[in-house]
Amino acid sequence: MTVPDDLLPFIDESTGHQAIEAGPEAWRILLVDDDADVHETTAFALRGLEIAGRGLHLLHAHSAAEALQRMRAEPDIAVVLLDVVMESEHAGLDLVARIRGELGLLNTRIVLRTGQPGQAPELETIRRYDINDYKTKSELTRQKLYVTLTAAIRSYDQLRRLEASRRGLERVIAASNQFIAEQGMVDFAEGVIIQIAGLLGVDPEGVVCAAADPLRGAPSAGGEAAGFVVIAAAGRWRHLIRRRVGELDDEAVADALLHCLRARASTSGPGFVALFFEGRGGASGDFAAYIAARTPLPAIDRQLVEVFCTNITLCAANVALVSRLREHAYVDRLLGIANRTALIEQLDARIADGSLAGQALATLDIDQFAETNDMFGHRFGDLLLQAMAQRLVQGLPGSCVVARVGGNAFAVLGPTALVRDEPLRVLLEAPLELEGVQRRISVSMSFVPCDDALPSTGSELLKDAAITMKRAKSGGHGRSEVFTRALGEDSKERTRLLHGLHRAFDHDRLFLAFQPQVDLSNGRVVGVEALLRWRAEDGRMVPPDRFIPVAEQSGLIVSLGNWCLRSGLDALVQADRAAPPGAPLLTLAVNVSPVEFAHPDFLRQLDLALADKGVAPSRLELEITESVAVVGLDHVAELLTEVRRRGVGVAIDDFGTGFSSLSYLDRLPATRLKIDRTFVSRLGSDQPGARIARMIVPLGRQLGLRVLAEGVETEDQRQALVDMGCDEAQGFLFSRPLPLPGLLDWLAASRSMA
Ligand code: C2E
Ligand code: MG
Ligand code: MG
């Protein structure tokens, strides 16, 4: 069989590679006959004959049973010369049926021989069993036998090649399907070696190389050695992986690959084939595969390999595209490290296969990054992040995963010995270099040991890390915190609380209690403080000390605070209506959290509430604590000035408990000081608290502020406060905080007593 060689872009001699032709095997011919003479004459007749360049190897069987046994052991028999009548009249034809049916040998050619013309099988039989020829024994002279066998062997050879090519094509199609599912260029290239080896029937030993940066499709420098790297290698070449072709220690492999890439055509040589795969979109996408194989390839294999190469080139383009998409999805564009999605997937996988034991997950936040970004610009911020990423990647061994999990948040996953406070602090101690400028950074860190009670998903693990980070940051800058189960529980509890609070707010299960404030000089009520109350679904009261911080953290406090203000004013209007004519007007004190203060809409909402409810601003007092300082003293001072300009009062609540800086007290335009009840409770003793209470009264006086004592529970305390000259008081001694109807009753009673 000849194949027009110009169909194939194989280069042979020109490369200097010597073709080695494997010794051609002889065709196997099985002679089945019960007559010993026939065996002898046939052997004699065939001696020294050659057909299609190959010798003949005659096998002998003297019965149908023996023939069957023989063929079972040696299925590659080209021709069977078969006696029709042997043990029985049908022995020959029965054997044909079994060769085709039982043994499934469809390519083997069968030539029937019979002693007499009368024993000839019917045409139908010849057709049914695909019998090649029918001869009487007398016709089998050397000459005639040669002609018969030549035809049979040609036919056998063609059938066999057709079958091989059909199987090969099936393989190519299967391979293409598989390649579509491959996830990366490396997997893909490994698959190429395996598939080609399978196609050629050799062990998968080979090398695939491509332009240096196949994933990015960067143009390779002239397609030369330096521009190509090994992206997959199998068998004895495994060690070459990721090496540049120019640096390969196996010169033969490097030569063959380069020759193939330069000539942009497949080539072969002693013991190998080098296949060329043309890139789509220019030479930068070209790649080549070097496979150990006997050479030259039979023409049929060459054709198959060509089909395969064309197919695979298309697949490669798909794989490169998928790789790029994956890269987009998993790699942080700015820093070139894993992103949050990649880390979560990796954590998921490692939680599933149990390989996180002995590991820890750290998150690292650059402190005050937002401020730095604002002050020096985003480009500077980017440089800072890049320098930080570089420091982590270079300073940590490959066993650690470094990822970016948020704007300025990095994560490191690795062995607990490395992923802990001290080594990471040491690593980040030296200043980062940003365009020649040295810059020290402060980093907050959280650590989640991955040992016991691991959550079931990577994102939950990251959530634990976030909770821990929040805790670390609450203590200030540059701190570390290690996750504990209690911390996790605490955070879960807060989440539950917040959900409950949202529901309660939506379903009107929140209400206000009002605590009267009295003038110590005459015992008359002068105002009320509104205090928020939450009765949970089970009927129990949830103390504000628990739910207010949660509402603050979530921002819910803004709408909650606005609701308190409006409801408080409503109550004040109702109290006015219930009061006898001429009764002095009460003031309403409302607690305001720093979060509300920081909200840009604060003043507008205040004005709206006062206008809507028709209450004079002078009857309202806002209670703030010293914690408003976190919003920024300038801003608070400005805002309070606005508040005061409207005539609304400002009380400093819990005075004495914070970091009471007198200088800032001086700067805040307050109207009242509220002595915290911890000091009041110590009045009448010589404890330090009592002395502080005594100091606050003259201090307030000096600053021109009225002073109110909180938490007055006993007559002794009241008396002590009166003696000190304290203006007002509130506390259980006068009344507990009361819901509105209770307050109205209390007010009526207290007025009738006065
Ligand atoms: P606060 O503003 O200092 O409120 C005074 C707290 O002392 C109230 O606790 C009140 O019930 C309690 N109290 C009053 N007299 C006595 C007494 O004689 N003895 C004792 N042992 N306690 C007394 P409450 O209602 O549990 O509120 C706790 C804190 O929650 C408040 O402290 C305030 O900071 C905050 N809060 C309450 N309502 C609101 C609100 O509507 N908005 C904001 N932002 N915070 C609120
Ligand atoms: Mg208060
Ligand atoms: Mg207070």
PDB file of C-alpha atoms and ligand atoms in Angstrom, residues 529 531 591 623 653 674 710, ligand 2:
ATOM      1  CA  GLU A 529     -34.678  60.082  80.364  1.00  0.00           C
ATOM      2  CA  LEU A 531     -34.399  54.292  77.841  1.00  0.00           C
ATOM      3  CA  ASN A 591     -29.283  58.722  74.543  1.00  0.00           C
ATOM      4  CA  GLU A 623     -27.004  62.370  76.105  1.00  0.00           C
ATOM      5  CA  ASP A 653     -23.461  60.772  80.268  1.00  0.00           C
ATOM      6  CA  LYS A 674     -24.160  63.226  84.567  1.00  0.00           C
ATOM      7  CA  GLU A 710     -27.339  58.985  88.208  1.00  0.00           C
TER       8      GLU A 710
HETATM    9 MG    MG B   2     -28.263  58.044  79.606  1.00  0.00          MG
END
